[in-house]
């Protein structure tokens, strides 16, 4: 089978289901091996990314893809149509945050594809051929089984606690039947769900023209009229239960769920040959299955995993990742694009590592907390983008207290450092060799912690602070300062560091004036804050310091009087 693209571009315009914005989507032909990519042409630099499971960020009432500023909602209907028509390469350009809902089905996309035409290309299509039974089961009772088959077939069964949709089945035996048997099936919603969805800022563009609305729980006429008004609809008779518009098929909800399954499974990034049987599908479950399929069976681009490394089959490894020998990657782990793991790195369950990180030998990330209260609860460790973790660093997962330990982006954690459970390190932080953070420490942006420093639990270190090596920190360290010694003490403003980061002399002088009042006067903290509020001119730095001091729970470090 050869790859395919569109013969000519086409444009569709309509409302976004959730934003209600008028959005234009242009579908363009693309070169071989391009994949399906979506461009947000309304954003600076027009970010464009491939529509793959790696980017799924939300699944409430639709599938959302997100990578930084690039975010696209309600992708499933367009992707379903492209997948069913076996379009391998296409660029979708949109001028808003979602693909238009149109009439709530895939029919407008199918009609446009058929009118634009399909062009066969020279390269062979990438196909995931299922050779053995694959089974996924969720805790909520959803189940997907994929069986070997000579073509793609889909069999979907839905089950709702509803007098109108108790159990329905839909089957697609041939993709050639998709246009007539599946594409016209519309998305559906129960009237009882509409008000909560509107309160969460969703379905602002929903109406009876783009959704099959099911009214089964009796309401007052006034209540139903209020919902109709919010949707821009005419009054609906509250005494008549049932579908509020005619059905296209007796099992239209099940057929639409089949449509959604194809759209979500397309996120594996290639065609699939096999029979998909799904019970109780939904976007969350569908996309989780797509992620696991893609990770286990679809080779990531240029990823290099050493033969002597152990990578759990359910771990998510993005493209261009290098995993050295003797690494151990646990089950619920995700490693971002371009990250390098040197030999002998251990990544435990519940860890997410961002893009372009570099982790050196002996590092252990996501380990079990050294906290007697920890009872095996499911918690996480999160590492941001572009962070370097040197040799033998240990970073423990969260506990029930905060549920997660976080190390931000662009950090450097030097050799033999320790970050305990529930710590939160923000961005651009340097921890020098052998510094140790106890549990639930917070370190704000651009801090530097000197080698061998010990930081007591629950301590807060303010942004742009610098702590001298060998210090013992048992009080909160205010922003922009130098701190040192035992007991820890204020030693001045970190003026050299601030200048390196672009602070002006005026800003630095303003910070110094604040600390003269706070530390060099005979006032207590409350009196000093009052004086700062009245005598120091307004600035972001003033707000940062005052907020930090007034919210400190451990108390701030005092002035060094030596």
PDB file of N, CA, C and O in Angstrom, residues 458-515:
ATOM      1  N   UNK A 458      10.287  21.861  54.947  1.00  0.00           N
ATOM      2  CA  UNK A 458       9.289  22.947  54.924  1.00  0.00           C
ATOM      3  C   UNK A 458       9.895  24.335  54.681  1.00  0.00           C
ATOM      4  O   UNK A 458       9.196  25.336  54.750  1.00  0.00           O
ATOM      5  N   UNK A 459      11.178  24.407  54.405  1.00  0.00           N
ATOM      6  CA  UNK A 459      11.813  25.699  54.183  1.00  0.00           C
ATOM      7  C   UNK A 459      11.480  26.233  52.789  1.00  0.00           C
ATOM      8  O   UNK A 459      11.316  25.473  51.833  1.00  0.00           O
ATOM      9  N   UNK A 460      11.425  27.570  52.682  1.00  0.00           N
ATOM     10  CA  UNK A 460      11.137  28.240  51.407  1.00  0.00           C
ATOM     11  C   UNK A 460      12.313  29.156  51.080  1.00  0.00           C
ATOM     12  O   UNK A 460      12.705  29.996  51.888  1.00  0.00           O
ATOM     13  N   UNK A 461      12.875  28.982  49.879  1.00  0.00           N
ATOM     14  CA  UNK A 461      13.985  29.819  49.428  1.00  0.00           C
ATOM     15  C   UNK A 461      13.482  30.703  48.297  1.00  0.00           C
ATOM     16  O   UNK A 461      13.022  30.212  47.264  1.00  0.00           O
ATOM     17  N   UNK A 462      13.561  32.013  48.478  1.00  0.00           N
ATOM     18  CA  UNK A 462      13.000  32.958  47.524  1.00  0.00           C
ATOM     19  C   UNK A 462      13.812  33.068  46.245  1.00  0.00           C
ATOM     20  O   UNK A 462      14.988  32.698  46.176  1.00  0.00           O
ATOM     21  N   UNK A 463      13.187  33.627  45.200  1.00  0.00           N
ATOM     22  CA  UNK A 463      13.806  33.696  43.882  1.00  0.00           C
ATOM     23  C   UNK A 463      15.083  34.560  43.906  1.00  0.00           C
ATOM     24  O   UNK A 463      15.197  35.513  44.663  1.00  0.00           O
ATOM     25  N   UNK A 464      16.029  34.165  43.061  1.00  0.00           N
ATOM     26  CA  UNK A 464      17.303  34.863  42.874  1.00  0.00           C
ATOM     27  C   UNK A 464      18.163  34.888  44.145  1.00  0.00           C
ATOM     28  O   UNK A 464      19.108  35.667  44.230  1.00  0.00           O
ATOM     29  N   UNK A 465      17.850  34.045  45.112  1.00  0.00           N
ATOM     30  CA  UNK A 465      18.690  33.960  46.313  1.00  0.00           C
ATOM     31  C   UNK A 465      19.913  33.093  46.031  1.00  0.00           C
ATOM     32  O   UNK A 465      19.886  32.199  45.181  1.00  0.00           O
ATOM     33  N   UNK A 466      20.990  33.365  46.758  1.00  0.00           N
ATOM     34  CA  UNK A 466      22.193  32.542  46.653  1.00  0.00           C
ATOM     35  C   UNK A 466      22.640  32.159  48.052  1.00  0.00           C
ATOM     36  O   UNK A 466      22.764  33.013  48.932  1.00  0.00           O
ATOM     37  N   UNK A 467      22.871  30.837  48.251  1.00  0.00           N
ATOM     38  CA  UNK A 467      23.244  30.325  49.575  1.00  0.00           C
ATOM     39  C   UNK A 467      24.672  29.797  49.510  1.00  0.00           C
ATOM     40  O   UNK A 467      25.012  28.990  48.639  1.00  0.00           O
ATOM     41  N   UNK A 468      25.485  30.257  50.430  1.00  0.00           N
ATOM     42  CA  UNK A 468      26.885  29.851  50.466  1.00  0.00           C
ATOM     43  C   UNK A 468      27.013  28.365  50.758  1.00  0.00           C
ATOM     44  O   UNK A 468      26.246  27.780  51.522  1.00  0.00           O
ATOM     45  N   UNK A 469      28.003  27.731  50.144  1.00  0.00           N
ATOM     46  CA  UNK A 469      28.251  26.310  50.369  1.00  0.00           C
ATOM     47  C   UNK A 469      28.488  25.986  51.825  1.00  0.00           C
ATOM     48  O   UNK A 469      29.076  26.780  52.575  1.00  0.00           O
ATOM     49  N   UNK A 470      28.026  24.811  52.246  1.00  0.00           N
ATOM     50  CA  UNK A 470      28.223  24.362  53.614  1.00  0.00           C
ATOM     51  C   UNK A 470      27.265  24.959  54.618  1.00  0.00           C
ATOM     52  O   UNK A 470      27.381  24.698  55.815  1.00  0.00           O
ATOM     53  N   UNK A 471      26.277  25.735  54.162  1.00  0.00           N
ATOM     54  CA  UNK A 471      25.319  26.355  55.083  1.00  0.00           C
ATOM     55  C   UNK A 471      24.286  25.332  55.548  1.00  0.00           C
ATOM     56  O   UNK A 471      24.041  24.313  54.894  1.00  0.00           O
ATOM     57  N   UNK A 472      23.670  25.647  56.682  1.00  0.00           N
ATOM     58  CA  UNK A 472      22.560  24.846  57.199  1.00  0.00           C
ATOM     59  C   UNK A 472      21.336  25.759  57.249  1.00  0.00           C
ATOM     60  O   UNK A 472      21.299  26.699  58.045  1.00  0.00           O
ATOM     61  N   UNK A 473      20.379  25.470  56.402  1.00  0.00           N
ATOM     62  CA  UNK A 473      19.243  26.371  56.215  1.00  0.00           C
ATOM     63  C   UNK A 473      18.047  25.837  56.996  1.00  0.00           C
ATOM     64  O   UNK A 473      17.487  24.799  56.656  1.00  0.00           O
ATOM     65  N   UNK A 474      17.659  26.557  58.055  1.00  0.00           N
ATOM     66  CA  UNK A 474      16.487  26.144  58.821  1.00  0.00           C
ATOM     67  C   UNK A 474      15.451  27.258  58.938  1.00  0.00           C
ATOM     68  O   UNK A 474      14.494  27.154  59.702  1.00  0.00           O
ATOM     69  N   UNK A 475      15.676  28.346  58.195  1.00  0.00           N
ATOM     70  CA  UNK A 475      14.722  29.449  58.116  1.00  0.00           C
ATOM     71  C   UNK A 475      14.485  29.775  56.644  1.00  0.00           C
ATOM     72  O   UNK A 475      15.302  29.454  55.780  1.00  0.00           O
ATOM     73  N   UNK A 476      13.378  30.452  56.365  1.00  0.00           N
ATOM     74  CA  UNK A 476      13.106  30.858  54.994  1.00  0.00           C
ATOM     75  C   UNK A 476      14.114  31.918  54.543  1.00  0.00           C
ATOM     76  O   UNK A 476      14.468  32.831  55.310  1.00  0.00           O
ATOM     77  N   UNK A 477      14.564  31.804  53.299  1.00  0.00           N
ATOM     78  CA  UNK A 477      15.537  32.741  52.731  1.00  0.00           C
ATOM     79  C   UNK A 477      14.794  33.684  51.798  1.00  0.00           C
ATOM     80  O   UNK A 477      14.207  33.251  50.810  1.00  0.00           O
ATOM     81  N   UNK A 478      14.825  34.955  52.098  1.00  0.00           N
ATOM     82  CA  UNK A 478      14.050  35.929  51.329  1.00  0.00           C
ATOM     83  C   UNK A 478      14.626  36.107  49.919  1.00  0.00           C
ATOM     84  O   UNK A 478      15.803  35.830  49.673  1.00  0.00           O
ATOM     85  N   UNK A 479      13.820  36.599  48.974  1.00  0.00           N
ATOM     86  CA  UNK A 479      14.281  36.742  47.589  1.00  0.00           C
ATOM     87  C   UNK A 479      15.438  37.737  47.453  1.00  0.00           C
ATOM     88  O   UNK A 479      15.558  38.690  48.221  1.00  0.00           O
ATOM     89  N   UNK A 480      16.289  37.492  46.449  1.00  0.00           N
ATOM     90  CA  UNK A 480      17.342  38.406  45.988  1.00  0.00           C
ATOM     91  C   UNK A 480      18.519  38.545  46.955  1.00  0.00           C
ATOM     92  O   UNK A 480      19.326  39.457  46.807  1.00  0.00           O
ATOM     93  N   UNK A 481      18.665  37.663  47.933  1.00  0.00           N
ATOM     94  CA  UNK A 481      19.690  37.884  48.957  1.00  0.00           C
ATOM     95  C   UNK A 481      20.814  36.859  48.872  1.00  0.00           C
ATOM     96  O   UNK A 481      20.704  35.811  48.224  1.00  0.00           O
ATOM     97  N   UNK A 482      21.920  37.187  49.559  1.00  0.00           N
ATOM     98  CA  UNK A 482      22.971  36.237  49.864  1.00  0.00           C
ATOM     99  C   UNK A 482      22.754  35.757  51.295  1.00  0.00           C
ATOM    100  O   UNK A 482      22.493  36.567  52.189  1.00  0.00           O
ATOM    101  N   UNK A 483      22.863  34.441  51.507  1.00  0.00           N
ATOM    102  CA  UNK A 483      22.700  33.892  52.858  1.00  0.00           C
ATOM    103  C   UNK A 483      23.807  32.882  53.102  1.00  0.00           C
ATOM    104  O   UNK A 483      24.249  32.191  52.173  1.00  0.00           O
ATOM    105  N   UNK A 484      24.245  32.794  54.361  1.00  0.00           N
ATOM    106  CA  UNK A 484      25.370  31.900  54.658  1.00  0.00           C
ATOM    107  C   UNK A 484      25.431  31.609  56.150  1.00  0.00           C
ATOM    108  O   UNK A 484      24.692  32.159  56.951  1.00  0.00           O
ATOM    109  N   UNK A 485      26.345  30.724  56.476  1.00  0.00           N
ATOM    110  CA  UNK A 485      26.788  30.435  57.836  1.00  0.00           C
ATOM    111  C   UNK A 485      25.804  29.570  58.630  1.00  0.00           C
ATOM    112  O   UNK A 485      24.751  29.182  58.171  1.00  0.00           O
ATOM    113  N   UNK A 486      26.209  29.299  59.852  1.00  0.00           N
ATOM    114  CA  UNK A 486      25.425  28.495  60.794  1.00  0.00           C
ATOM    115  C   UNK A 486      25.391  29.228  62.123  1.00  0.00           C
ATOM    116  O   UNK A 486      26.455  29.405  62.758  1.00  0.00           O
ATOM    117  N   UNK A 487      24.239  29.724  62.591  1.00  0.00           N
ATOM    118  CA  UNK A 487      22.944  29.594  61.922  1.00  0.00           C
ATOM    119  C   UNK A 487      22.866  30.460  60.658  1.00  0.00           C
ATOM    120  O   UNK A 487      23.583  31.448  60.542  1.00  0.00           O
ATOM    121  N   UNK A 488      21.972  30.082  59.756  1.00  0.00           N
ATOM    122  CA  UNK A 488      21.865  30.785  58.479  1.00  0.00           C
ATOM    123  C   UNK A 488      21.495  32.243  58.702  1.00  0.00           C
ATOM    124  O   UNK A 488      20.683  32.562  59.571  1.00  0.00           O
ATOM    125  N   UNK A 489      22.128  33.124  57.934  1.00  0.00           N
ATOM    126  CA  UNK A 489      21.929  34.557  58.160  1.00  0.00           C
ATOM    127  C   UNK A 489      21.953  35.314  56.843  1.00  0.00           C
ATOM    128  O   UNK A 489      22.579  34.893  55.857  1.00  0.00           O
ATOM    129  N   UNK A 490      21.295  36.466  56.843  1.00  0.00           N
ATOM    130  CA  UNK A 490      21.326  37.400  55.708  1.00  0.00           C
ATOM    131  C   UNK A 490      22.697  38.058  55.655  1.00  0.00           C
ATOM    132  O   UNK A 490      23.190  38.598  56.652  1.00  0.00           O
ATOM    133  N   UNK A 491      23.325  38.022  54.456  1.00  0.00           N
ATOM    134  CA  UNK A 491      24.660  38.588  54.305  1.00  0.00           C
ATOM    135  C   UNK A 491      24.711  39.702  53.265  1.00  0.00           C
ATOM    136  O   UNK A 491      25.798  40.144  52.886  1.00  0.00           O
ATOM    137  N   UNK A 492      23.566  40.124  52.756  1.00  0.00           N
ATOM    138  CA  UNK A 492      23.541  41.180  51.761  1.00  0.00           C
ATOM    139  C   UNK A 492      22.668  40.799  50.582  1.00  0.00           C
ATOM    140  O   UNK A 492      22.069  39.721  50.534  1.00  0.00           O
ATOM    141  N   UNK A 493      22.597  41.716  49.614  1.00  0.00           N
ATOM    142  CA  UNK A 493      21.813  41.478  48.395  1.00  0.00           C
ATOM    143  C   UNK A 493      22.699  40.789  47.358  1.00  0.00           C
ATOM    144  O   UNK A 493      23.893  41.110  47.232  1.00  0.00           O
ATOM    145  N   UNK A 494      22.138  39.864  46.623  1.00  0.00           N
ATOM    146  CA  UNK A 494      22.866  39.118  45.587  1.00  0.00           C
ATOM    147  C   UNK A 494      23.030  39.997  44.340  1.00  0.00           C
ATOM    148  O   UNK A 494      22.534  39.684  43.264  1.00  0.00           O
ATOM    149  N   UNK A 495      23.710  41.118  44.483  1.00  0.00           N
ATOM    150  CA  UNK A 495      23.771  42.118  43.412  1.00  0.00           C
ATOM    151  C   UNK A 495      24.510  41.616  42.181  1.00  0.00           C
ATOM    152  O   UNK A 495      24.128  41.929  41.052  1.00  0.00           O
ATOM    153  N   UNK A 496      25.571  40.820  42.370  1.00  0.00           N
ATOM    154  CA  UNK A 496      26.304  40.297  41.209  1.00  0.00           C
ATOM    155  C   UNK A 496      25.400  39.377  40.391  1.00  0.00           C
ATOM    156  O   UNK A 496      25.310  39.496  39.159  1.00  0.00           O
ATOM    157  N   UNK A 497      24.720  38.473  41.076  1.00  0.00           N
ATOM    158  CA  UNK A 497      23.803  37.572  40.372  1.00  0.00           C
ATOM    159  C   UNK A 497      22.676  38.316  39.686  1.00  0.00           C
ATOM    160  O   UNK A 497      22.280  37.981  38.562  1.00  0.00           O
ATOM    161  N   UNK A 498      22.146  39.336  40.340  1.00  0.00           N
ATOM    162  CA  UNK A 498      21.054  40.095  39.748  1.00  0.00           C
ATOM    163  C   UNK A 498      21.509  40.841  38.498  1.00  0.00           C
ATOM    164  O   UNK A 498      20.778  40.899  37.497  1.00  0.00           O
ATOM    165  N   UNK A 499      22.717  41.424  38.538  1.00  0.00           N
ATOM    166  CA  UNK A 499      23.217  42.120  37.340  1.00  0.00           C
ATOM    167  C   UNK A 499      23.397  41.138  36.186  1.00  0.00           C
ATOM    168  O   UNK A 499      23.108  41.462  35.034  1.00  0.00           O
ATOM    169  N   UNK A 500      23.888  39.959  36.484  1.00  0.00           N
ATOM    170  CA  UNK A 500      24.067  38.949  35.427  1.00  0.00           C
ATOM    171  C   UNK A 500      22.739  38.567  34.784  1.00  0.00           C
ATOM    172  O   UNK A 500      22.700  38.154  33.629  1.00  0.00           O
ATOM    173  N   UNK A 501      21.672  38.709  35.540  1.00  0.00           N
ATOM    174  CA  UNK A 501      20.354  38.338  35.008  1.00  0.00           C
ATOM    175  C   UNK A 501      19.583  39.537  34.479  1.00  0.00           C
ATOM    176  O   UNK A 501      18.384  39.455  34.234  1.00  0.00           O
ATOM    177  N   UNK A 502      20.262  40.669  34.334  1.00  0.00           N
ATOM    178  CA  UNK A 502      19.645  41.795  33.655  1.00  0.00           C
ATOM    179  C   UNK A 502      18.958  42.813  34.533  1.00  0.00           C
ATOM    180  O   UNK A 502      18.269  43.706  34.017  1.00  0.00           O
ATOM    181  N   UNK A 503      19.101  42.714  35.857  1.00  0.00           N
ATOM    182  CA  UNK A 503      18.501  43.716  36.731  1.00  0.00           C
ATOM    183  C   UNK A 503      19.268  45.041  36.586  1.00  0.00           C
ATOM    184  O   UNK A 503      20.502  45.059  36.497  1.00  0.00           O
ATOM    185  N   UNK A 504      18.538  46.129  36.580  1.00  0.00           N
ATOM    186  CA  UNK A 504      19.162  47.444  36.469  1.00  0.00           C
ATOM    187  C   UNK A 504      19.677  47.892  37.832  1.00  0.00           C
ATOM    188  O   UNK A 504      19.277  47.368  38.880  1.00  0.00           O
ATOM    189  N   UNK A 505      20.560  48.909  37.803  1.00  0.00           N
ATOM    190  CA  UNK A 505      21.058  49.469  39.067  1.00  0.00           C
ATOM    191  C   UNK A 505      19.913  50.019  39.912  1.00  0.00           C
ATOM    192  O   UNK A 505      19.921  49.911  41.149  1.00  0.00           O
ATOM    193  N   UNK A 506      18.931  50.616  39.248  1.00  0.00           N
ATOM    194  CA  UNK A 506      17.782  51.164  39.973  1.00  0.00           C
ATOM    195  C   UNK A 506      17.016  50.058  40.701  1.00  0.00           C
ATOM    196  O   UNK A 506      16.621  50.219  41.870  1.00  0.00           O
ATOM    197  N   UNK A 507      16.802  48.928  40.022  1.00  0.00           N
ATOM    198  CA  UNK A 507      16.105  47.809  40.663  1.00  0.00           C
ATOM    199  C   UNK A 507      16.912  47.277  41.850  1.00  0.00           C
ATOM    200  O   UNK A 507      16.357  46.995  42.916  1.00  0.00           O
ATOM    201  N   UNK A 508      18.218  47.127  41.653  1.00  0.00           N
ATOM    202  CA  UNK A 508      19.067  46.600  42.732  1.00  0.00           C
ATOM    203  C   UNK A 508      19.100  47.565  43.915  1.00  0.00           C
ATOM    204  O   UNK A 508      18.999  47.145  45.080  1.00  0.00           O
ATOM    205  N   UNK A 509      19.197  48.859  43.627  1.00  0.00           N
ATOM    206  CA  UNK A 509      19.185  49.846  44.715  1.00  0.00           C
ATOM    207  C   UNK A 509      17.872  49.805  45.483  1.00  0.00           C
ATOM    208  O   UNK A 509      17.845  49.937  46.717  1.00  0.00           O
ATOM    209  N   UNK A 510      16.788  49.619  44.769  1.00  0.00           N
ATOM    210  CA  UNK A 510      15.469  49.528  45.400  1.00  0.00           C
ATOM    211  C   UNK A 510      15.413  48.324  46.336  1.00  0.00           C
ATOM    212  O   UNK A 510      14.902  48.409  47.470  1.00  0.00           O
ATOM    213  N   UNK A 511      15.952  47.184  45.892  1.00  0.00           N
ATOM    214  CA  UNK A 511      15.990  45.976  46.724  1.00  0.00           C
ATOM    215  C   UNK A 511      16.858  46.216  47.965  1.00  0.00           C
ATOM    216  O   UNK A 511      16.495  45.836  49.091  1.00  0.00           O
ATOM    217  N   UNK A 512      17.995  46.880  47.769  1.00  0.00           N
ATOM    218  CA  UNK A 512      18.879  47.152  48.909  1.00  0.00           C
ATOM    219  C   UNK A 512      18.203  48.070  49.936  1.00  0.00           C
ATOM    220  O   UNK A 512      18.348  47.862  51.153  1.00  0.00           O
ATOM    221  N   UNK A 513      17.438  49.059  49.452  1.00  0.00           N
ATOM    222  CA  UNK A 513      16.716  49.946  50.376  1.00  0.00           C
ATOM    223  C   UNK A 513      15.707  49.158  51.210  1.00  0.00           C
ATOM    224  O   UNK A 513      15.540  49.417  52.413  1.00  0.00           O
ATOM    225  N   UNK A 514      15.039  48.199  50.574  1.00  0.00           N
ATOM    226  CA  UNK A 514      14.059  47.379  51.296  1.00  0.00           C
ATOM    227  C   UNK A 514      14.754  46.586  52.401  1.00  0.00           C
ATOM    228  O   UNK A 514      14.288  46.545  53.558  1.00  0.00           O
ATOM    229  N   UNK A 515      15.899  45.982  52.073  1.00  0.00           N
ATOM    230  CA  UNK A 515      16.571  45.150  53.066  1.00  0.00           C
ATOM    231  C   UNK A 515      17.278  45.958  54.148  1.00  0.00           C
ATOM    232  O   UNK A 515      17.500  45.463  55.250  1.00  0.00           O
TER     233      UNK A 515
END
